[in-house]
Amino acid sequence: MNKRNVRPFSKRDEIGYVFGDMAGSFVNLFVDAYFLTFCTYVLGISLAWMGSLFLAARLWDAVNDPIMGSFPDRWMLGKSGDKFKPWIKIFMIPLALSGVLCFSKVPFEGVALHAWVAFVYVLYGMSYTGTSMPFGAMASVVSTDPIDRSKLSRARSLGGTFVGIAALSFVPVVCFDSESNIIPERFTLLAVIFGILSVVCYCLLLHLTTERVREEKKQNTEKFNYGNVLKAVVKNRPLIGVMVATIGSMLYITGSNQIRSYVFKEYYGNTSAMTLLSLASVPIIIICFPLVPKLVAKFGKKTTLMFGVISSTVLSVIIFAVKIPNVYVYSVLNVLAMIGQTVFTMLIWALVTDCLDYSEWKFHERSDGSMYSLYTFSRKIGSTIASAGVSFGLQAIGYISGNNVVQSDATINNIYMLVALIPVLTCVLELIGIGAIFNLDKEQTKEMYAELKQRRE
């Protein structure tokens, strides 16, 4: 790999990466959090059918990730020499459009309605893969320096957090009336606004970031071999650990977001508290942003992550074991449990780039797009389990779809238990993935980067 003679890595790249994550999050977080709610309450689609759709669509999306992830490794588009940016340009508008279609109250009924919902959700999934895959893998060519990559990981974590705080926290206020009933047209309006903001942020990402690293051109006789990539992944213990932990993390991110509105609406009868919960994450970011890099410098990424995961585990078990009757006490405990997950989110992308470098270090195999897409495969598996599990879980506990349906007391109590169970499962998988499988500690990471630096020079 060769580095271009361009401007050095700077805050400009970090800001670009913040916008890049904001771009995807405007559509992704909105769909993840409210598509199920919109379809069950507004369109009246059964939870069993939605669970089947999530299972089929996300499994297809998971299989589709490695296929689309190999595109930048196989083909270079345009004359710029950039490996990943051209692919973002292709998919950013379809992603924004798919978000609008997901929240459109169409006049279809029966089979036509179900076919429409399936179409727009699959379109969303493929469009999101088309943008998120090259965006994530691009960190490896923005800089080869591990400190720079940690900064990009931290910047990336901020993007989704900003969207969650500044945009999604107001969805309950805008899209529900004073009696917690849904206002469908408000969802459509917000989807349009978020779609426009998504495209604008992707344009800022493309303008502010620079792909500095260029791969040496392969000879015409040297074909891309996906089998070598798979062999390297199977032997890459740190990557396997990160993938297991990420499946757990996606249970929290996707599952909790999708079902959170149900517990506030049905169990507590107070959807406005969701906004307070989102806004309360602001001080967490203010504390973690300067603190996490200092902890990493002193203890290393793995140890810092374990501190966060263990704290989340303790609080999540308390929430599950002891039913919290007061919505504000419940929210405070969830905010405190969120600290560990915030640390995880800030560092996970830096761990992924460490895993890509580990493959080069141990096996002399580096195909960033393909290998990164195999990591995102684990994210999609986690999302699939979360989405299908939430839908089938709600169906199993007796939840009935519809905007004016009154749920039974047993169903309402079971909604609380279902919501509280998800973070516990998240923490178990994170403890296994990072604590038991991931084996790159602080000293070994230093050794790896020192040897790679010597090779590249």
Tab-separated table of C-alpha atoms in Angstrom:
chain	number	residue	atom	x	y	z
A	1	MET	CA	0.000	0.000	0.000
A	2	ASN	CA	1.227	3.498	-0.829
A	3	LYS	CA	0.363	6.825	0.776
A	4	ARG	CA	-0.483	9.767	-1.476
A	5	ASN	CA	1.325	13.063	-1.200
A	6	VAL	CA	-1.704	15.014	0.044
A	7	ARG	CA	-2.586	17.133	3.049
A	8	PRO	CA	-1.944	15.379	6.382
A	9	PHE	CA	-4.695	13.892	8.491
A	10	SER	CA	-6.480	16.612	10.462
A	11	LYS	CA	-9.648	17.638	12.269
A	12	ARG	CA	-11.191	18.100	8.840
A	13	ASP	CA	-11.226	14.328	8.348
A	14	GLU	CA	-12.709	13.787	11.807
A	15	ILE	CA	-15.484	16.299	11.131
A	16	GLY	CA	-16.130	14.617	7.790
A	17	TYR	CA	-16.523	11.299	9.559
A	18	VAL	CA	-18.980	12.811	12.032
A	19	PHE	CA	-21.094	13.955	9.076
A	20	GLY	CA	-20.716	10.555	7.422
A	21	ASP	CA	-22.211	8.744	10.385
A	22	MET	CA	-24.901	11.384	10.749
A	23	ALA	CA	-25.833	10.817	7.108
A	24	GLY	CA	-26.560	7.124	7.534
A	25	SER	CA	-28.064	7.581	10.993
A	26	PHE	CA	-30.755	10.021	9.837
A	27	VAL	CA	-32.343	7.174	7.874
A	28	ASN	CA	-31.071	4.086	9.691
A	29	LEU	CA	-31.919	5.105	13.259
A	30	PHE	CA	-35.338	6.414	12.255
A	31	VAL	CA	-36.251	3.217	10.394
A	32	ASP	CA	-34.836	0.958	13.099
A	33	ALA	CA	-36.675	2.797	15.863
A	34	TYR	CA	-40.073	3.422	14.282
A	35	PHE	CA	-40.702	1.300	11.159
A	36	LEU	CA	-42.185	-1.536	13.217
A	37	THR	CA	-44.269	0.955	15.203
A	38	PHE	CA	-45.526	2.631	11.999
A	39	CYS	CA	-46.416	-0.665	10.321
A	40	THR	CA	-48.253	-2.155	13.310
A	41	TYR	CA	-50.073	0.950	14.531
A	42	VAL	CA	-50.689	2.855	11.265
A	43	LEU	CA	-50.805	0.168	8.553
A	44	GLY	CA	-52.270	-2.491	10.853
A	45	ILE	CA	-49.857	-5.235	9.783
A	46	SER	CA	-49.547	-8.187	12.131
A	47	LEU	CA	-46.449	-8.688	14.255
A	48	ALA	CA	-46.028	-12.260	13.001
A	49	TRP	CA	-45.795	-11.026	9.418
A	50	MET	CA	-43.409	-8.217	10.373
A	51	GLY	CA	-41.215	-10.701	12.212
A	52	SER	CA	-41.096	-12.897	9.119
A	53	LEU	CA	-40.223	-9.882	6.961
A	54	PHE	CA	-37.419	-8.795	9.289
A	55	LEU	CA	-36.045	-12.322	9.367
A	56	ALA	CA	-36.075	-12.800	5.591
A	57	ALA	CA	-34.999	-9.269	4.624
A	58	ARG	CA	-32.182	-8.980	7.127
A	59	LEU	CA	-30.844	-12.452	6.398
A	60	TRP	CA	-30.751	-11.484	2.735
A	61	ASP	CA	-29.078	-8.244	3.752
A	62	ALA	CA	-26.498	-10.163	5.770
A	63	VAL	CA	-25.685	-12.395	2.791
A	64	ASN	CA	-25.702	-9.361	0.536
A	65	ASP	CA	-23.102	-7.518	2.657
A	66	PRO	CA	-20.071	-9.638	1.663
A	67	ILE	CA	-21.157	-9.519	-1.977
A	68	MET	CA	-21.402	-5.720	-2.068
A	69	GLY	CA	-18.408	-5.403	0.237
A	70	SER	CA	-16.182	-7.038	-2.346
A	71	PHE	CA	-17.118	-4.489	-5.039
A	72	PRO	CA	-14.485	-1.868	-4.090
A	73	ASP	CA	-11.844	-4.628	-3.944
A	74	ARG	CA	-12.876	-5.894	-7.378
A	75	TRP	CA	-13.601	-2.687	-9.298
A	76	MET	CA	-12.451	0.920	-9.089
A	77	LEU	CA	-15.013	3.453	-10.314
A	78	GLY	CA	-14.161	6.775	-11.940
A	79	LYS	CA	-10.798	8.425	-12.472
A	80	SER	CA	-10.236	9.932	-9.020
A	81	GLY	CA	-8.397	6.886	-7.749
A	82	ASP	CA	-10.647	6.798	-4.673
A	83	LYS	CA	-11.629	3.286	-3.650
A	84	PHE	CA	-14.740	3.881	-1.528
A	85	LYS	CA	-16.168	7.356	-2.182
A	86	PRO	CA	-17.683	6.549	-5.620
A	87	TRP	CA	-19.801	3.782	-4.099
A	88	ILE	CA	-21.206	6.174	-1.477
A	89	LYS	CA	-22.214	8.564	-4.263
A	90	ILE	CA	-24.155	5.816	-6.026
A	91	PHE	CA	-26.251	4.708	-3.037
A	92	MET	CA	-26.809	7.850	-0.953
A	93	ILE	CA	-29.918	9.084	-2.829
A	94	PRO	CA	-31.637	5.655	-2.954
A	95	LEU	CA	-31.084	5.429	0.803
A	96	ALA	CA	-32.770	8.775	1.429
A	97	LEU	CA	-35.673	7.850	-0.869
A	98	SER	CA	-36.153	4.460	0.799
A	99	GLY	CA	-36.514	6.168	4.191
A	100	VAL	CA	-39.385	8.285	2.870
A	101	LEU	CA	-41.125	5.273	1.321
A	102	CYS	CA	-40.899	3.340	4.607
A	103	PHE	CA	-43.080	5.951	6.308
A	104	SER	CA	-45.618	6.579	3.566
A	105	LYS	CA	-49.249	5.790	4.348
A	106	VAL	CA	-50.165	4.188	1.017
A	107	PRO	CA	-53.761	3.393	-0.050
A	108	PHE	CA	-53.009	-0.317	-0.557
A	109	GLU	CA	-54.723	-3.188	1.215
A	110	GLY	CA	-54.189	-6.913	1.618
A	111	VAL	CA	-51.481	-8.527	-0.521
A	112	ALA	CA	-50.580	-5.257	-2.237
A	113	LEU	CA	-49.920	-3.546	1.116
A	114	HIS	CA	-47.744	-6.383	2.353
A	115	ALA	CA	-45.827	-6.470	-0.926
A	116	TRP	CA	-45.232	-2.716	-0.671
A	117	VAL	CA	-43.915	-2.940	2.884
A	118	ALA	CA	-41.570	-5.781	1.890
A	119	PHE	CA	-40.320	-3.875	-1.166
A	120	VAL	CA	-39.514	-0.640	0.655
A	121	TYR	CA	-37.808	-2.444	3.529
A	122	VAL	CA	-35.575	-4.503	1.214
A	123	LEU	CA	-34.784	-1.347	-0.775
A	124	TYR	CA	-33.800	0.392	2.455
A	125	GLY	CA	-31.582	-2.494	3.546
A	126	MET	CA	-29.674	-2.731	0.267
A	127	SER	CA	-29.284	1.050	-0.013
A	128	TYR	CA	-27.967	1.272	3.542
A	129	THR	CA	-25.457	-1.496	2.827
A	130	GLY	CA	-24.370	0.407	-0.268
A	131	THR	CA	-23.441	3.470	1.799
A	132	SER	CA	-22.441	2.081	5.200
A	133	MET	CA	-20.057	-0.570	3.892
A	134	PRO	CA	-17.728	1.795	1.955
A	135	PHE	CA	-18.034	4.465	4.654
A	136	GLY	CA	-16.846	2.096	7.365
A	137	ALA	CA	-14.047	0.539	5.313
A	138	MET	CA	-12.834	3.964	4.194
A	139	ALA	CA	-11.201	4.568	7.595
A	140	SER	CA	-8.426	2.179	6.572
A	141	VAL	CA	-7.423	4.390	3.624
A	142	VAL	CA	-7.948	7.771	5.295
A	143	SER	CA	-4.947	7.010	7.531
A	144	THR	CA	-2.748	4.078	8.528
A	145	ASP	CA	-1.930	5.594	11.917
A	146	PRO	CA	-3.715	3.779	14.813
A	147	ILE	CA	-4.229	7.033	16.739
A	148	ASP	CA	-5.850	8.665	13.716
A	149	ARG	CA	-8.110	5.649	13.329
A	150	SER	CA	-9.152	5.833	16.975
A	151	LYS	CA	-10.088	9.461	16.350
A	152	LEU	CA	-12.157	8.426	13.333
A	153	SER	CA	-13.880	5.757	15.419
A	154	ARG	CA	-14.694	8.300	18.104
A	155	ALA	CA	-15.891	10.770	15.465
A	156	ARG	CA	-18.085	8.110	13.907
A	157	SER	CA	-19.716	7.332	17.247
A	158	LEU	CA	-20.589	11.003	17.655
A	159	GLY	CA	-22.506	11.199	14.389
A	160	GLY	CA	-25.219	8.737	15.355
A	161	THR	CA	-25.338	10.165	18.865
A	162	PHE	CA	-25.938	13.685	17.531
A	163	VAL	CA	-28.775	12.425	15.349
A	164	GLY	CA	-30.267	10.474	18.243
A	165	ILE	CA	-30.175	13.507	20.520
A	166	ALA	CA	-30.897	16.389	18.148
A	167	ALA	CA	-33.402	14.653	15.869
A	168	LEU	CA	-34.850	11.354	17.076
A	169	SER	CA	-35.376	12.526	20.649
A	170	PHE	CA	-38.117	14.835	19.363
A	171	VAL	CA	-39.948	12.163	17.358
A	172	PRO	CA	-42.222	11.223	20.296
A	173	VAL	CA	-43.153	14.858	20.792
A	174	VAL	CA	-43.835	15.496	17.096
A	175	CYS	CA	-45.389	12.185	16.038
A	176	PHE	CA	-47.567	11.371	19.076
A	177	ASP	CA	-50.406	13.469	20.461
A	178	SER	CA	-50.985	14.299	24.120
A	179	GLU	CA	-52.681	10.929	24.642
A	180	SER	CA	-49.772	8.997	23.050
A	181	ASN	CA	-51.689	8.324	19.822
A	182	ILE	CA	-49.734	8.257	16.551
A	183	ILE	CA	-49.996	11.058	13.960
A	184	PRO	CA	-49.050	9.216	10.688
A	185	GLU	CA	-48.406	12.221	8.427
A	186	ARG	CA	-45.833	13.563	10.869
A	187	PHE	CA	-43.761	10.392	10.364
A	188	THR	CA	-43.807	10.976	6.595
A	189	LEU	CA	-42.790	14.613	6.983
A	190	LEU	CA	-39.878	13.723	9.259
A	191	ALA	CA	-38.763	11.005	6.822
A	192	VAL	CA	-38.537	13.611	4.049
A	193	ILE	CA	-36.563	16.013	6.265
A	194	PHE	CA	-34.217	13.255	7.433
A	195	GLY	CA	-33.697	12.097	3.833
A	196	ILE	CA	-32.614	15.568	2.722
A	197	LEU	CA	-30.299	15.922	5.718
A	198	SER	CA	-28.819	12.497	4.952
A	199	VAL	CA	-27.808	13.499	1.408
A	200	VAL	CA	-26.378	16.826	2.614
A	201	CYS	CA	-24.271	15.085	5.253
A	202	TYR	CA	-22.960	12.511	2.771
A	203	CYS	CA	-21.869	15.370	0.497
A	204	LEU	CA	-20.000	16.930	3.427
A	205	LEU	CA	-18.320	13.585	4.159
A	206	LEU	CA	-17.120	13.298	0.562
A	207	HIS	CA	-15.845	16.891	0.573
A	208	LEU	CA	-14.056	16.888	3.918
A	209	THR	CA	-12.349	13.479	3.988
A	210	THR	CA	-9.392	12.338	1.899
A	211	GLU	CA	-8.465	8.814	0.845
A	212	ARG	CA	-4.682	8.917	1.308
A	213	VAL	CA	-3.724	5.284	0.908
A	214	ARG	CA	-3.519	3.741	-2.537
A	215	GLU	CA	-3.168	0.025	-3.154
A	216	GLU	CA	-0.606	-1.060	-5.682
A	217	LYS	CA	-2.307	-1.999	-8.912
A	218	LYS	CA	-2.577	-5.739	-9.364
A	219	GLN	CA	-1.296	-7.348	-12.511
A	220	ASN	CA	-3.983	-8.320	-14.998
A	221	THR	CA	-3.217	-11.984	-14.348
A	222	GLU	CA	-3.773	-11.566	-10.603
A	223	LYS	CA	-7.460	-11.967	-9.883
A	224	PHE	CA	-9.243	-11.111	-6.676
A	225	ASN	CA	-9.576	-14.293	-4.587
A	226	TYR	CA	-12.447	-14.181	-2.110
A	227	GLY	CA	-11.436	-17.566	-0.744
A	228	ASN	CA	-8.234	-16.079	0.657
A	229	VAL	CA	-10.279	-13.429	2.443
A	230	LEU	CA	-12.521	-16.060	4.049
A	231	LYS	CA	-9.525	-18.109	5.194
A	232	ALA	CA	-7.987	-15.019	6.795
A	233	VAL	CA	-11.247	-14.185	8.576
A	234	VAL	CA	-11.636	-17.690	10.015
A	235	LYS	CA	-8.114	-17.448	11.494
A	236	ASN	CA	-8.606	-13.874	12.723
A	237	ARG	CA	-9.472	-14.418	16.405
A	238	PRO	CA	-9.781	-10.695	17.272
A	239	LEU	CA	-12.247	-10.182	14.413
A	240	ILE	CA	-14.336	-13.171	15.497
A	241	GLY	CA	-14.461	-11.751	19.032
A	242	VAL	CA	-15.522	-8.347	17.743
A	243	MET	CA	-18.208	-9.975	15.585
A	244	VAL	CA	-19.677	-11.871	18.552
A	245	ALA	CA	-19.689	-8.709	20.695
A	246	THR	CA	-21.220	-6.728	17.841
A	247	ILE	CA	-24.099	-9.176	17.503
A	248	GLY	CA	-24.809	-8.387	21.148
A	249	SER	CA	-24.449	-4.659	20.596
A	250	MET	CA	-26.928	-4.758	17.707
A	251	LEU	CA	-29.467	-6.486	19.936
A	252	TYR	CA	-29.294	-3.364	22.093
A	253	ILE	CA	-29.149	-0.803	19.296
A	254	THR	CA	-31.831	-2.336	17.061
A	255	GLY	CA	-33.951	-4.311	19.503
A	256	SER	CA	-34.153	-1.712	22.259
A	257	ASN	CA	-34.806	1.114	19.801
A	258	GLN	CA	-37.612	-0.788	18.085
A	259	ILE	CA	-39.443	-1.801	21.233
A	260	ARG	CA	-38.705	1.172	23.506
A	261	SER	CA	-41.777	3.085	22.343
A	262	TYR	CA	-43.961	0.131	23.370
A	263	VAL	CA	-42.831	0.134	27.005
A	264	PHE	CA	-43.236	3.905	27.351
A	265	LYS	CA	-46.599	3.905	25.583
A	266	GLU	CA	-48.159	0.777	27.081
A	267	TYR	CA	-46.434	0.156	30.444
A	268	TYR	CA	-45.814	3.729	31.597
A	269	GLY	CA	-48.335	5.622	29.431
A	270	ASN	CA	-45.768	8.389	29.002
A	271	THR	CA	-44.097	8.671	25.571
A	272	SER	CA	-42.735	12.144	26.389
A	273	ALA	CA	-40.288	10.522	28.820
A	274	MET	CA	-38.559	9.013	25.775
A	275	THR	CA	-37.406	12.496	24.835
A	276	LEU	CA	-35.976	13.047	28.309
A	277	LEU	CA	-34.165	9.712	28.027
A	278	SER	CA	-32.572	10.746	24.737
A	279	LEU	CA	-31.590	14.209	25.958
A	280	ALA	CA	-30.048	12.725	29.093
A	281	SER	CA	-27.416	11.062	26.903
A	282	VAL	CA	-25.858	14.501	26.292
A	283	PRO	CA	-23.878	14.563	29.559
A	284	ILE	CA	-22.733	10.994	28.839
A	285	ILE	CA	-21.174	12.150	25.582
A	286	ILE	CA	-19.629	15.199	27.246
A	287	ILE	CA	-17.988	12.955	29.844
A	288	CYS	CA	-16.974	10.082	27.561
A	289	PHE	CA	-15.585	12.115	24.658
A	290	PRO	CA	-12.451	13.367	26.468
A	291	LEU	CA	-12.295	10.518	28.999
A	292	VAL	CA	-12.326	7.469	26.686
A	293	PRO	CA	-9.099	8.346	24.786
A	294	LYS	CA	-7.319	8.879	28.121
A	295	LEU	CA	-8.508	5.515	29.400
A	296	VAL	CA	-7.414	3.864	26.152
A	297	ALA	CA	-3.967	5.466	26.374
A	298	LYS	CA	-3.547	4.176	29.928
A	299	PHE	CA	-5.275	0.776	29.847
A	300	GLY	CA	-5.738	-0.095	26.158
A	301	LYS	CA	-8.932	-0.561	24.149
A	302	LYS	CA	-9.847	-4.020	25.462
A	303	THR	CA	-9.600	-3.156	29.164
A	304	THR	CA	-11.479	0.115	28.679
A	305	LEU	CA	-14.258	-1.728	26.869
A	306	MET	CA	-14.519	-4.309	29.630
A	307	PHE	CA	-14.977	-1.567	32.248
A	308	GLY	CA	-17.920	-0.232	30.269
A	309	VAL	CA	-19.516	-3.590	29.516
A	310	ILE	CA	-19.334	-4.789	33.125
A	311	SER	CA	-21.021	-1.614	34.391
A	312	SER	CA	-23.804	-1.998	31.812
A	313	THR	CA	-24.250	-5.639	32.806
A	314	VAL	CA	-24.809	-4.836	36.483
A	315	LEU	CA	-27.378	-2.103	35.791
A	316	SER	CA	-29.199	-4.091	33.104
A	317	VAL	CA	-29.621	-7.053	35.440
A	318	ILE	CA	-31.073	-4.742	38.119
A	319	ILE	CA	-33.631	-3.296	35.684
A	320	PHE	CA	-34.624	-6.818	34.602
A	321	ALA	CA	-34.763	-8.355	38.074
A	322	VAL	CA	-36.597	-5.483	39.787
A	323	LYS	CA	-39.600	-3.977	38.020
A	324	ILE	CA	-39.257	-0.190	38.213
A	325	PRO	CA	-42.715	1.402	38.738
A	326	ASN	CA	-41.610	5.016	38.217
A	327	VAL	CA	-40.884	6.025	34.609
A	328	TYR	CA	-38.229	8.567	35.626
A	329	VAL	CA	-36.329	6.159	37.884
A	330	TYR	CA	-36.495	3.650	35.029
A	331	SER	CA	-35.113	6.271	32.639
A	332	VAL	CA	-32.252	7.234	34.970
A	333	LEU	CA	-31.148	3.615	35.371
A	334	ASN	CA	-31.260	3.172	31.592
A	335	VAL	CA	-29.153	6.301	31.122
A	336	LEU	CA	-26.531	4.979	33.549
A	337	ALA	CA	-26.511	1.606	31.759
A	338	MET	CA	-26.078	3.520	28.510
A	339	ILE	CA	-22.619	4.745	29.594
A	340	GLY	CA	-21.014	1.354	29.018
A	341	GLN	CA	-22.689	1.014	25.623
A	342	THR	CA	-21.502	4.499	24.683
A	343	VAL	CA	-17.916	3.460	25.441
A	344	PHE	CA	-18.457	0.350	23.307
A	345	THR	CA	-19.796	2.423	20.405
A	346	MET	CA	-16.898	4.875	20.600
A	347	LEU	CA	-14.258	2.157	20.405
A	348	ILE	CA	-15.726	-0.644	18.296
A	349	TRP	CA	-14.789	0.883	14.948
A	350	ALA	CA	-11.180	1.334	16.079
A	351	LEU	CA	-11.168	-2.345	17.067
A	352	VAL	CA	-12.406	-3.291	13.589
A	353	THR	CA	-9.501	-1.482	11.904
A	354	ASP	CA	-7.149	-3.190	14.374
A	355	CYS	CA	-8.605	-6.497	13.185
A	356	LEU	CA	-8.002	-5.580	9.528
A	357	ASP	CA	-4.386	-4.767	10.381
A	358	TYR	CA	-4.134	-8.033	12.342
A	359	SER	CA	-4.984	-9.903	9.138
A	360	GLU	CA	-2.199	-8.107	7.285
A	361	TRP	CA	0.199	-8.703	10.199
A	362	LYS	CA	-0.457	-12.427	10.623
A	363	PHE	CA	-1.631	-13.633	7.220
A	364	HIS	CA	-0.420	-10.965	4.740
A	365	GLU	CA	-4.004	-10.657	3.490
A	366	ARG	CA	-5.582	-7.217	3.211
A	367	SER	CA	-8.879	-6.701	1.409
A	368	ASP	CA	-10.448	-3.953	3.464
A	369	GLY	CA	-13.800	-3.750	1.692
A	370	SER	CA	-14.420	-7.496	1.689
A	371	MET	CA	-13.186	-8.079	5.229
A	372	TYR	CA	-15.095	-5.093	6.593
A	373	SER	CA	-18.255	-6.334	4.902
A	374	LEU	CA	-17.853	-9.686	6.670
A	375	TYR	CA	-17.767	-7.742	9.928
A	376	THR	CA	-20.937	-5.881	8.926
A	377	PHE	CA	-22.408	-9.335	8.237
A	378	SER	CA	-22.318	-9.838	12.017
A	379	ARG	CA	-24.063	-6.498	12.523
A	380	LYS	CA	-26.848	-7.564	10.180
A	381	ILE	CA	-27.153	-10.936	11.945
A	382	GLY	CA	-27.535	-9.096	15.258
A	383	SER	CA	-30.125	-6.755	13.740
A	384	THR	CA	-31.964	-9.712	12.231
A	385	ILE	CA	-32.162	-11.508	15.562
A	386	ALA	CA	-33.257	-8.300	17.282
A	387	SER	CA	-35.928	-7.279	14.763
A	388	ALA	CA	-37.396	-10.744	14.307
A	389	GLY	CA	-37.111	-11.493	18.017
A	390	VAL	CA	-38.923	-8.307	19.009
A	391	SER	CA	-41.737	-8.902	16.511
A	392	PHE	CA	-42.224	-12.566	17.384
A	393	GLY	CA	-41.768	-11.770	21.079
A	394	LEU	CA	-44.546	-9.180	21.046
A	395	GLN	CA	-46.750	-11.629	19.177
A	396	ALA	CA	-46.016	-14.360	21.720
A	397	ILE	CA	-46.967	-12.216	24.715
A	398	GLY	CA	-50.335	-11.358	23.174
A	399	TYR	CA	-49.747	-7.870	21.742
A	400	ILE	CA	-52.485	-6.867	19.253
A	401	SER	CA	-51.690	-4.478	16.373
A	402	GLY	CA	-53.771	-1.351	15.862
A	403	ASN	CA	-53.756	2.298	16.888
A	404	ASN	CA	-56.753	2.201	19.268
A	405	VAL	CA	-56.368	-1.292	20.724
A	406	VAL	CA	-56.239	-1.663	24.539
A	407	GLN	CA	-53.663	-4.292	25.552
A	408	SER	CA	-54.303	-6.715	28.434
A	409	ASP	CA	-52.549	-6.260	31.794
A	410	ALA	CA	-50.563	-9.463	31.264
A	411	THR	CA	-49.352	-8.244	27.866
A	412	ILE	CA	-48.325	-4.867	29.280
A	413	ASN	CA	-46.322	-6.500	32.084
A	414	ASN	CA	-44.659	-8.854	29.625
A	415	ILE	CA	-43.695	-5.901	27.418
A	416	TYR	CA	-41.617	-4.583	30.312
A	417	MET	CA	-39.852	-7.930	30.777
A	418	LEU	CA	-39.169	-8.268	27.040
A	419	VAL	CA	-37.669	-4.785	26.849
A	420	ALA	CA	-35.537	-5.363	29.961
A	421	LEU	CA	-34.244	-8.735	28.722
A	422	ILE	CA	-32.601	-7.353	25.577
A	423	PRO	CA	-29.788	-5.344	27.291
A	424	VAL	CA	-28.956	-8.359	29.485
A	425	LEU	CA	-28.464	-10.551	26.400
A	426	THR	CA	-26.425	-7.752	24.842
A	427	CYS	CA	-24.006	-7.642	27.762
A	428	VAL	CA	-23.582	-11.429	27.863
A	429	LEU	CA	-22.490	-11.521	24.204
A	430	GLU	CA	-20.201	-8.506	24.663
A	431	LEU	CA	-18.533	-10.154	27.657
A	432	ILE	CA	-17.949	-13.321	25.641
A	433	GLY	CA	-16.751	-11.525	22.504
A	434	ILE	CA	-14.399	-8.969	24.060
A	435	GLY	CA	-13.599	-10.675	27.356
A	436	ALA	CA	-13.086	-14.270	26.228
A	437	ILE	CA	-12.346	-14.290	22.477
A	438	PHE	CA	-10.732	-10.953	21.516
A	439	ASN	CA	-7.004	-11.325	22.258
A	440	LEU	CA	-5.383	-8.049	21.191
A	441	ASP	CA	-4.312	-6.383	24.419
A	442	LYS	CA	-2.425	-3.096	24.678
A	443	GLU	CA	1.077	-4.603	24.387
A	444	GLN	CA	0.272	-6.906	21.477
A	445	THR	CA	-1.379	-4.035	19.596
A	446	LYS	CA	1.783	-1.955	20.000
A	447	GLU	CA	3.886	-4.859	18.729
A	448	MET	CA	1.599	-5.308	15.710
A	449	TYR	CA	1.720	-1.679	14.626
A	450	ALA	CA	5.459	-1.419	15.138
A	451	GLU	CA	6.078	-4.404	12.862
A	452	LEU	CA	3.582	-3.208	10.238
A	453	LYS	CA	5.187	0.223	10.203
A	454	GLN	CA	8.582	-1.367	9.637
A	455	ARG	CA	7.228	-3.478	6.757
A	456	ARG	CA	5.557	-0.538	5.034
A	457	GLU	CA	8.640	1.615	5.281
